[in-house]
Amino acid sequence: MLSQDIVREATRLTRAGRLAEATMLLQRMLRDGSAPTPESRHAPQARHPRLDPLTIEATADVVEEPEASQISPSSAQGRRRSSPLDVMQDFSGLGLRGPIGRTPPSTPDIAPEGTRFIAGTFSNAAGSRTYKLFIPSRCHGRWLPLIVMLHGCTQSPDDFATGTRMNFLAEEQNCFVVYPEQPSGANQSKCWNWFRTGDQRRGGGEPSMIAGITRQIMRDHAIDPKRVYVAGLSAGGAAAAIMGATYGDLYAAVGIHSGLACGAASDLPSAFVAMRQGGGSRAIPNGKNSVPTIVFHGNRDTTVHPKNGDQIIEQSARAMRPTTKVLRGRVPDGHAYTRAVLTDGAGRVISEHWTIDGGGHAWSGGSPAGSYTDPHGPDATREMLRFFLEHSLGG
């Protein structure tokens, strides 16, 4: 049960740099509603137990943390601080293989033979980011689509490309693909900072760098400006939602796997709440038309609540009165799924919502050679690319 008093207290603790106490308070509230009152936390017997390594910490740890000198010896003694990487190992409970201890993907798993996967860098006033760019073998003499792929926490461009196999599908469809990389210096777990208001606005923070990378690729290569798309997983999915909401003039469609809506959180406490039980979703900035959106989310996702997928669709279709058609199917020897297709008054598809029955926090239909994938389908990469190529700016 959500308690506004407890959320306010957690916000106060976070702003005071007492991140561990805020974390404990929110975890206990979300787990069983037994969070202590602010007063009881100061009782003499209130010794903090070791924090449970809940997955939500993988994102929470990225907010400005207190300097080491601010942590009293008594609070740190006898209590090992949970590492975000420890937390990510908990995904093993979902039967998934995380990046911890994984062998780096081999070149044949990352990109098809005869193609190129090159490194680049972009800088602006907000900072600098590296990226990897996939160049298909048949790129000469024509204007091609561009897909921007935003990885999840702890992942790298190579890992994300391997798990999604987007480069192989892009070679089939003759598309460029760029993978911006979030460094650990910007976020301890390499998560995109989707929950910080400074990284939810056009023209600043991470959105400005992702848009800058997109434009740099468009300037340096033969990219069709009407067929540029952005997609991501988890924190990368939330960042993709922000890009669609803030740069609707740049991206023709958005793909969000296991992510959250733009504005679902504005700080650490609200990020905890949004991931566990769904966040709010604000109107699309500037009141402009929303970008066509395709969403994938497992109904057994215990990291990002499936309700967030509903809220993304709600946000993208808010300004319309869509007609919804629901289709159901099952992958041979794999997951069953529900596919909701929303169309506008002119019969154009404006969004698709795929709910994977039994799916967890993983890229549906991905390769086990990459992290956080579920090979039991449906194939999110193929369906996302199909959806993208059905849409163009002004189309």
Short mmCIF file of C-alpha atoms in Angstrom, two decimals:
data_model
loop_
_atom_site.label_atom_id
_atom_site.label_comp_id
_atom_site.label_asym_id
_atom_site.label_seq_id
_atom_site.Cartn_x
_atom_site.Cartn_y
_atom_site.Cartn_z
CA MET A 1 0.00 0.00 0.00
CA LEU A 2 1.39 3.41 -0.97
CA SER A 3 1.69 5.83 1.93
CA GLN A 4 2.20 9.45 0.97
CA ASP A 5 3.68 10.15 4.42
CA ILE A 6 6.30 7.48 3.89
CA VAL A 7 7.06 8.66 0.36
CA ARG A 8 7.53 12.20 1.65
CA GLU A 9 9.82 10.95 4.39
CA ALA A 10 11.83 8.92 1.86
CA THR A 11 12.13 12.01 -0.31
CA ARG A 12 13.44 13.99 2.66
CA LEU A 13 16.00 11.30 3.46
CA THR A 14 17.14 11.11 -0.15
CA ARG A 15 17.65 14.86 -0.36
CA ALA A 16 19.62 14.66 2.88
CA GLY A 17 21.92 12.09 1.29
CA ARG A 18 20.61 9.25 3.51
CA LEU A 19 20.00 6.94 0.60
CA ALA A 20 20.17 3.64 2.46
CA GLU A 21 17.53 4.71 4.96
CA ALA A 22 15.25 5.93 2.18
CA THR A 23 15.74 2.66 0.35
CA MET A 24 14.87 0.57 3.40
CA LEU A 25 11.78 2.64 4.08
CA LEU A 26 10.43 2.26 0.56
CA GLN A 27 11.29 -1.41 0.29
CA ARG A 28 9.41 -2.24 3.44
CA MET A 29 6.43 -0.16 2.43
CA LEU A 30 6.19 -1.80 -0.98
CA ARG A 31 6.85 -5.29 0.32
CA ASP A 32 4.35 -5.62 3.09
CA GLY A 33 3.18 -2.20 4.13
CA SER A 34 5.03 -2.50 7.41
CA ALA A 35 7.31 0.47 6.98
CA PRO A 36 8.03 2.19 10.26
CA THR A 37 6.75 5.65 10.92
CA PRO A 38 9.34 8.41 10.81
CA GLU A 39 9.15 8.59 14.59
CA SER A 40 9.68 4.88 15.19
CA ARG A 41 12.79 4.90 13.03
CA HIS A 42 14.50 6.97 15.71
CA ALA A 43 13.68 4.54 18.53
CA PRO A 44 16.78 3.13 20.29
CA GLN A 45 16.10 -0.43 19.18
CA ALA A 46 15.71 0.52 15.53
CA ARG A 47 18.93 -0.95 14.16
CA HIS A 48 18.75 -1.16 10.39
CA PRO A 49 18.88 -4.68 9.05
CA ARG A 50 21.00 -5.49 6.04
CA LEU A 51 19.20 -4.29 2.96
CA ASP A 52 17.59 -6.98 0.90
CA PRO A 53 19.23 -6.94 -2.52
CA LEU A 54 16.04 -6.10 -4.36
CA THR A 55 16.28 -5.52 -8.05
CA ILE A 56 14.95 -2.02 -7.74
CA GLU A 57 18.29 -0.93 -6.29
CA ALA A 58 19.87 -1.45 -9.66
CA THR A 59 18.26 1.79 -10.68
CA ALA A 60 18.10 3.49 -7.33
CA ASP A 61 21.82 3.57 -6.82
CA VAL A 62 22.36 5.96 -9.68
CA VAL A 63 20.99 9.02 -7.94
CA GLU A 64 23.48 11.37 -6.36
CA GLU A 65 24.92 9.41 -3.51
CA PRO A 66 26.40 10.71 -0.30
CA GLU A 67 30.13 11.09 -0.14
CA ALA A 68 31.86 8.37 1.80
CA SER A 69 32.58 10.81 4.59
CA GLN A 70 28.86 11.34 5.08
CA ILE A 71 28.27 7.71 6.02
CA SER A 72 28.84 7.24 9.70
CA PRO A 73 31.04 4.33 10.75
CA SER A 74 28.25 2.97 12.92
CA SER A 75 25.79 2.78 10.04
CA ALA A 76 28.28 1.11 7.74
CA GLN A 77 29.75 -1.32 10.22
CA GLY A 78 28.72 -4.91 9.88
CA ARG A 79 26.55 -4.19 6.88
CA ARG A 80 27.92 -4.61 3.42
CA ARG A 81 26.43 -2.09 1.06
CA SER A 82 24.51 -3.85 -1.70
CA SER A 83 26.21 -3.44 -5.02
CA PRO A 84 24.07 -2.81 -8.07
CA LEU A 85 25.85 -5.72 -9.63
CA ASP A 86 24.78 -7.93 -6.71
CA VAL A 87 21.27 -6.85 -7.41
CA MET A 88 21.47 -7.68 -11.08
CA GLN A 89 22.54 -11.20 -10.18
CA ASP A 90 19.08 -11.67 -8.72
CA PHE A 91 17.78 -11.97 -12.25
CA SER A 92 19.03 -15.55 -12.09
CA GLY A 93 15.84 -16.20 -10.17
CA LEU A 94 13.97 -15.61 -13.40
CA GLY A 95 15.97 -18.21 -15.19
CA LEU A 96 17.88 -15.55 -17.08
CA ARG A 97 21.60 -15.17 -17.62
CA GLY A 98 22.86 -11.79 -16.54
CA PRO A 99 26.10 -10.08 -17.62
CA ILE A 100 27.90 -10.97 -14.39
CA GLY A 101 30.77 -13.27 -15.21
CA ARG A 102 29.67 -13.68 -18.79
CA THR A 103 32.16 -14.16 -21.54
CA PRO A 104 32.07 -11.13 -23.87
CA PRO A 105 30.06 -11.89 -26.99
CA SER A 106 32.00 -13.07 -29.99
CA THR A 107 32.02 -11.12 -33.25
CA PRO A 108 29.85 -13.65 -35.13
CA ASP A 109 27.18 -13.18 -32.44
CA ILE A 110 27.25 -9.37 -32.70
CA ALA A 111 26.99 -8.69 -36.44
CA PRO A 112 26.77 -10.67 -39.68
CA GLU A 113 29.85 -11.27 -41.78
CA GLY A 114 30.48 -8.61 -44.40
CA THR A 115 28.99 -5.80 -42.31
CA ARG A 116 30.71 -3.21 -40.11
CA PHE A 117 30.24 -2.37 -36.41
CA ILE A 118 32.32 0.70 -35.67
CA ALA A 119 32.87 2.94 -32.62
CA GLY A 120 32.18 6.67 -32.43
CA THR A 121 31.89 9.56 -29.97
CA PHE A 122 29.56 12.53 -29.59
CA SER A 123 29.97 15.55 -27.33
CA ASN A 124 27.88 18.60 -26.51
CA ALA A 125 27.37 20.93 -23.55
CA ALA A 126 25.65 18.15 -21.57
CA GLY A 127 28.59 15.77 -21.87
CA SER A 128 30.04 13.06 -24.05
CA ARG A 129 28.90 9.58 -25.01
CA THR A 130 30.47 6.83 -27.07
CA TYR A 131 28.43 4.63 -29.38
CA LYS A 132 28.67 1.67 -31.76
CA LEU A 133 27.24 1.93 -35.26
CA PHE A 134 26.09 -1.00 -37.39
CA ILE A 135 26.52 -0.41 -41.13
CA PRO A 136 24.75 -2.91 -43.40
CA SER A 137 26.58 -4.45 -46.34
CA ARG A 138 24.20 -2.93 -48.94
CA CYS A 139 24.28 0.67 -47.76
CA HIS A 140 25.58 2.34 -50.90
CA GLY A 141 23.50 4.43 -53.27
CA ARG A 142 20.32 4.72 -51.21
CA TRP A 143 18.83 6.46 -48.19
CA LEU A 144 18.30 3.98 -45.39
CA PRO A 145 16.41 3.85 -42.08
CA LEU A 146 18.22 4.31 -38.76
CA ILE A 147 17.37 2.52 -35.50
CA VAL A 148 18.65 3.96 -32.21
CA MET A 149 18.97 1.19 -29.58
CA LEU A 150 19.26 2.08 -25.87
CA HIS A 151 20.61 -0.72 -23.68
CA GLY A 152 19.44 -1.66 -20.19
CA CYS A 153 21.36 -1.38 -16.90
CA THR A 154 24.85 -2.99 -16.85
CA GLN A 155 24.67 -3.78 -20.56
CA SER A 156 26.99 -2.60 -23.34
CA PRO A 157 26.35 -2.00 -27.04
CA ASP A 158 27.98 -5.34 -27.92
CA ASP A 159 25.91 -7.22 -25.35
CA PHE A 160 22.66 -5.52 -26.34
CA ALA A 161 23.29 -6.07 -30.05
CA THR A 162 24.01 -9.74 -29.36
CA GLY A 163 20.95 -10.31 -27.18
CA THR A 164 18.47 -8.56 -29.46
CA ARG A 165 20.13 -9.66 -32.73
CA MET A 166 19.01 -6.34 -34.13
CA ASN A 167 22.06 -6.16 -36.40
CA PHE A 168 21.07 -9.39 -38.14
CA LEU A 169 17.51 -8.18 -38.73
CA ALA A 170 18.86 -4.80 -39.83
CA GLU A 171 21.07 -6.52 -42.41
CA GLU A 172 17.99 -8.30 -43.77
CA GLN A 173 16.01 -5.03 -43.95
CA ASN A 174 19.00 -2.85 -44.90
CA CYS A 175 19.01 -0.47 -41.92
CA PHE A 176 21.66 1.34 -39.91
CA VAL A 177 21.61 0.75 -36.14
CA VAL A 178 23.34 2.90 -33.52
CA TYR A 179 23.86 1.90 -29.87
CA PRO A 180 24.67 4.85 -27.57
CA GLU A 181 26.47 3.75 -24.40
CA GLN A 182 25.78 5.01 -20.90
CA PRO A 183 29.10 5.06 -18.98
CA SER A 184 29.43 4.03 -15.35
CA GLY A 185 30.62 7.56 -14.64
CA ALA A 186 27.12 8.84 -15.43
CA ASN A 187 25.40 6.02 -13.61
CA GLN A 188 26.99 3.40 -11.41
CA SER A 189 24.97 0.61 -13.03
CA LYS A 190 25.15 2.15 -16.52
CA CYS A 191 21.40 2.84 -16.42
CA TRP A 192 20.00 5.75 -18.39
CA ASN A 193 18.78 8.28 -15.79
CA TRP A 194 15.14 8.15 -16.88
CA PHE A 195 13.81 9.25 -13.49
CA ARG A 196 15.65 12.55 -13.21
CA THR A 197 13.71 15.55 -14.43
CA GLY A 198 16.89 17.03 -15.90
CA ASP A 199 17.11 13.99 -18.18
CA GLN A 200 13.48 14.16 -19.28
CA ARG A 201 13.65 17.41 -21.22
CA ARG A 202 14.40 18.35 -24.79
CA GLY A 203 17.63 20.24 -25.31
CA GLY A 204 19.41 19.12 -22.16
CA GLY A 205 20.88 16.17 -20.29
CA GLU A 206 20.88 12.69 -21.77
CA PRO A 207 18.07 13.35 -24.30
CA SER A 208 20.21 16.03 -25.94
CA MET A 209 23.14 13.62 -26.27
CA ILE A 210 21.01 10.77 -27.67
CA ALA A 211 19.44 13.19 -30.16
CA GLY A 212 22.91 14.54 -30.94
CA ILE A 213 24.22 11.06 -31.71
CA THR A 214 21.18 10.47 -33.92
CA ARG A 215 21.78 13.66 -35.88
CA GLN A 216 25.50 13.00 -36.16
CA ILE A 217 24.81 9.63 -37.80
CA MET A 218 22.22 11.29 -40.07
CA ARG A 219 24.80 13.88 -41.11
CA ASP A 220 27.64 11.43 -41.71
CA HIS A 221 25.71 8.69 -43.51
CA ALA A 222 22.90 8.35 -46.05
CA ILE A 223 19.99 8.19 -43.58
CA ASP A 224 16.39 8.75 -44.61
CA PRO A 225 15.28 11.56 -42.23
CA LYS A 226 11.68 10.33 -42.32
CA ARG A 227 12.61 6.83 -41.12
CA VAL A 228 14.53 7.25 -37.88
CA TYR A 229 13.40 5.22 -34.85
CA VAL A 230 14.36 4.72 -31.21
CA ALA A 231 13.97 1.65 -28.97
CA GLY A 232 15.25 0.35 -25.65
CA LEU A 233 15.06 -2.20 -22.86
CA SER A 234 14.13 -1.44 -19.24
CA ALA A 235 15.93 1.81 -18.30
CA GLY A 236 16.74 2.10 -22.00
CA GLY A 237 13.05 1.62 -22.76
CA ALA A 238 12.16 4.41 -20.36
CA ALA A 239 14.77 6.59 -22.08
CA ALA A 240 13.28 5.70 -25.46
CA ALA A 241 9.86 6.82 -24.19
CA ILE A 242 11.41 10.14 -23.20
CA MET A 243 12.99 10.53 -26.65
CA GLY A 244 9.65 9.90 -28.33
CA ALA A 245 7.95 12.44 -26.07
CA THR A 246 10.59 15.15 -26.43
CA TYR A 247 11.84 14.65 -30.01
CA GLY A 248 8.70 13.71 -31.91
CA ASP A 249 10.05 15.64 -34.87
CA LEU A 250 13.11 13.39 -35.06
CA TYR A 251 11.75 9.87 -34.49
CA ALA A 252 9.00 8.30 -36.58
CA ALA A 253 8.21 5.55 -34.06
CA VAL A 254 9.29 4.24 -30.65
CA GLY A 255 9.83 0.71 -29.30
CA ILE A 256 9.74 0.13 -25.54
CA HIS A 257 10.52 -3.25 -23.98
CA SER A 258 9.89 -3.63 -20.24
CA GLY A 259 10.12 0.14 -19.73
CA LEU A 260 8.19 3.03 -18.24
CA ALA A 261 6.32 6.05 -19.57
CA CYS A 262 7.92 9.46 -19.86
CA GLY A 263 7.39 11.24 -16.54
CA ALA A 264 6.62 8.04 -14.63
CA ALA A 265 9.02 9.25 -11.94
CA SER A 266 10.73 12.46 -10.99
CA ASP A 267 13.14 11.32 -8.28
CA LEU A 268 14.34 8.25 -6.42
CA PRO A 269 11.26 7.55 -4.27
CA SER A 270 8.86 7.89 -7.18
CA ALA A 271 11.13 5.66 -9.28
CA PHE A 272 10.82 2.92 -6.64
CA VAL A 273 7.06 3.27 -6.64
CA ALA A 274 6.78 3.36 -10.44
CA MET A 275 8.87 0.23 -10.89
CA ARG A 276 7.00 -1.71 -8.25
CA GLN A 277 3.41 -0.73 -8.93
CA GLY A 278 3.34 1.56 -11.95
CA GLY A 279 4.01 5.26 -12.15
CA GLY A 280 2.08 8.25 -13.32
CA SER A 281 2.23 9.34 -16.93
CA ARG A 282 2.06 12.95 -17.85
CA ALA A 283 0.80 14.45 -21.07
CA ILE A 284 3.15 14.58 -24.03
CA PRO A 285 5.25 17.74 -23.70
CA ASN A 286 4.21 20.72 -25.81
CA GLY A 287 0.85 19.07 -26.49
CA LYS A 288 2.08 17.71 -29.82
CA ASN A 289 0.88 14.53 -31.42
CA SER A 290 2.36 11.39 -29.92
CA VAL A 291 4.77 9.15 -31.78
CA PRO A 292 3.58 5.68 -32.89
CA THR A 293 4.67 3.27 -30.19
CA ILE A 294 5.12 -0.48 -29.84
CA VAL A 295 5.40 -1.96 -26.35
CA PHE A 296 6.53 -5.38 -25.14
CA HIS A 297 6.14 -6.40 -21.49
CA GLY A 298 6.05 -9.73 -19.69
CA ASN A 299 3.15 -10.21 -17.31
CA ARG A 300 5.54 -11.86 -14.81
CA ASP A 301 7.98 -8.97 -14.78
CA THR A 302 8.93 -8.41 -11.15
CA THR A 303 11.44 -5.66 -11.90
CA VAL A 304 9.26 -3.20 -13.78
CA HIS A 305 5.56 -3.75 -13.09
CA PRO A 306 3.55 -4.67 -16.24
CA LYS A 307 1.16 -1.82 -15.48
CA ASN A 308 3.85 0.49 -16.84
CA GLY A 309 3.28 -0.94 -20.31
CA ASP A 310 -0.39 0.01 -20.06
CA GLN A 311 0.58 3.53 -19.05
CA ILE A 312 2.92 3.93 -22.02
CA ILE A 313 0.10 3.02 -24.38
CA GLU A 314 -2.28 5.31 -22.52
CA GLN A 315 0.18 8.18 -22.83
CA SER A 316 0.79 7.61 -26.53
CA ALA A 317 -2.92 7.45 -27.37
CA ARG A 318 -4.17 10.07 -24.94
CA ALA A 319 -4.99 12.68 -27.54
CA MET A 320 -6.94 10.21 -29.71
CA ARG A 321 -9.95 7.95 -29.52
CA PRO A 322 -8.41 4.79 -30.88
CA THR A 323 -10.10 1.59 -31.87
CA THR A 324 -8.53 -1.48 -30.27
CA LYS A 325 -8.27 -4.93 -31.80
CA VAL A 326 -6.98 -7.76 -29.62
CA LEU A 327 -5.19 -10.75 -31.10
CA ARG A 328 -3.91 -13.78 -29.21
CA GLY A 329 -1.33 -16.36 -30.17
CA ARG A 330 1.43 -18.67 -29.01
CA VAL A 331 4.97 -19.21 -30.19
CA PRO A 332 5.62 -22.90 -30.98
CA ASP A 333 7.19 -24.37 -27.81
CA GLY A 334 7.22 -20.86 -26.39
CA HIS A 335 5.15 -18.18 -24.70
CA ALA A 336 1.54 -17.31 -25.39
CA TYR A 337 0.94 -13.62 -25.96
CA THR A 338 -1.74 -10.96 -26.39
CA ARG A 339 -1.29 -8.27 -29.04
CA ALA A 340 -3.49 -5.18 -28.78
CA VAL A 341 -3.46 -3.05 -31.94
CA LEU A 342 -4.75 0.53 -31.65
CA THR A 343 -5.82 2.43 -34.77
CA ASP A 344 -6.92 6.02 -35.25
CA GLY A 345 -10.03 7.27 -37.02
CA ALA A 346 -8.31 6.95 -40.39
CA GLY A 347 -7.47 3.30 -39.77
CA ARG A 348 -3.76 3.93 -39.20
CA VAL A 349 -2.01 1.85 -36.55
CA ILE A 350 -0.80 4.19 -33.81
CA SER A 351 0.36 1.66 -31.26
CA GLU A 352 0.76 -2.01 -30.47
CA HIS A 353 0.94 -3.55 -27.01
CA TRP A 354 2.37 -7.05 -26.73
CA THR A 355 1.87 -8.79 -23.38
CA ILE A 356 3.95 -11.95 -23.04
CA ASP A 357 2.26 -14.58 -20.88
CA GLY A 358 4.82 -15.78 -18.35
CA GLY A 359 7.49 -13.38 -19.57
CA GLY A 360 9.86 -11.77 -17.09
CA HIS A 361 12.22 -8.81 -17.32
CA ALA A 362 13.97 -9.82 -20.51
CA TRP A 363 14.04 -9.14 -24.25
CA SER A 364 11.43 -11.42 -25.77
CA GLY A 365 12.75 -13.80 -28.41
CA GLY A 366 16.33 -12.68 -27.84
CA SER A 367 19.50 -14.73 -28.13
CA PRO A 368 20.90 -16.39 -24.97
CA ALA A 369 24.33 -15.24 -26.17
CA GLY A 370 23.34 -11.82 -24.77
CA SER A 371 22.16 -10.85 -21.31
CA TYR A 372 18.55 -10.44 -20.17
CA THR A 373 16.91 -12.32 -22.98
CA ASP A 374 14.09 -14.82 -23.16
CA PRO A 375 14.42 -17.05 -26.23
CA HIS A 376 10.87 -18.36 -25.88
CA GLY A 377 9.49 -15.46 -27.85
CA PRO A 378 7.63 -13.84 -29.46
CA ASP A 379 10.41 -12.19 -31.48
CA ALA A 380 10.35 -8.59 -30.22
CA THR A 381 13.18 -7.52 -32.53
CA ARG A 382 11.46 -8.69 -35.71
CA GLU A 383 8.06 -7.30 -34.69
CA MET A 384 9.55 -3.99 -33.57
CA LEU A 385 11.40 -3.54 -36.85
CA ARG A 386 8.25 -4.49 -38.80
CA PHE A 387 6.28 -1.86 -36.85
CA PHE A 388 8.98 0.77 -37.39
CA LEU A 389 9.16 0.31 -41.15
CA GLU A 390 5.39 0.72 -41.41
CA HIS A 391 5.75 4.29 -40.11
CA SER A 392 7.54 7.38 -41.36
CA LEU A 393 7.50 11.02 -40.33
CA GLY A 394 4.67 12.76 -42.11
CA GLY A 395 3.38 9.40 -43.31
#
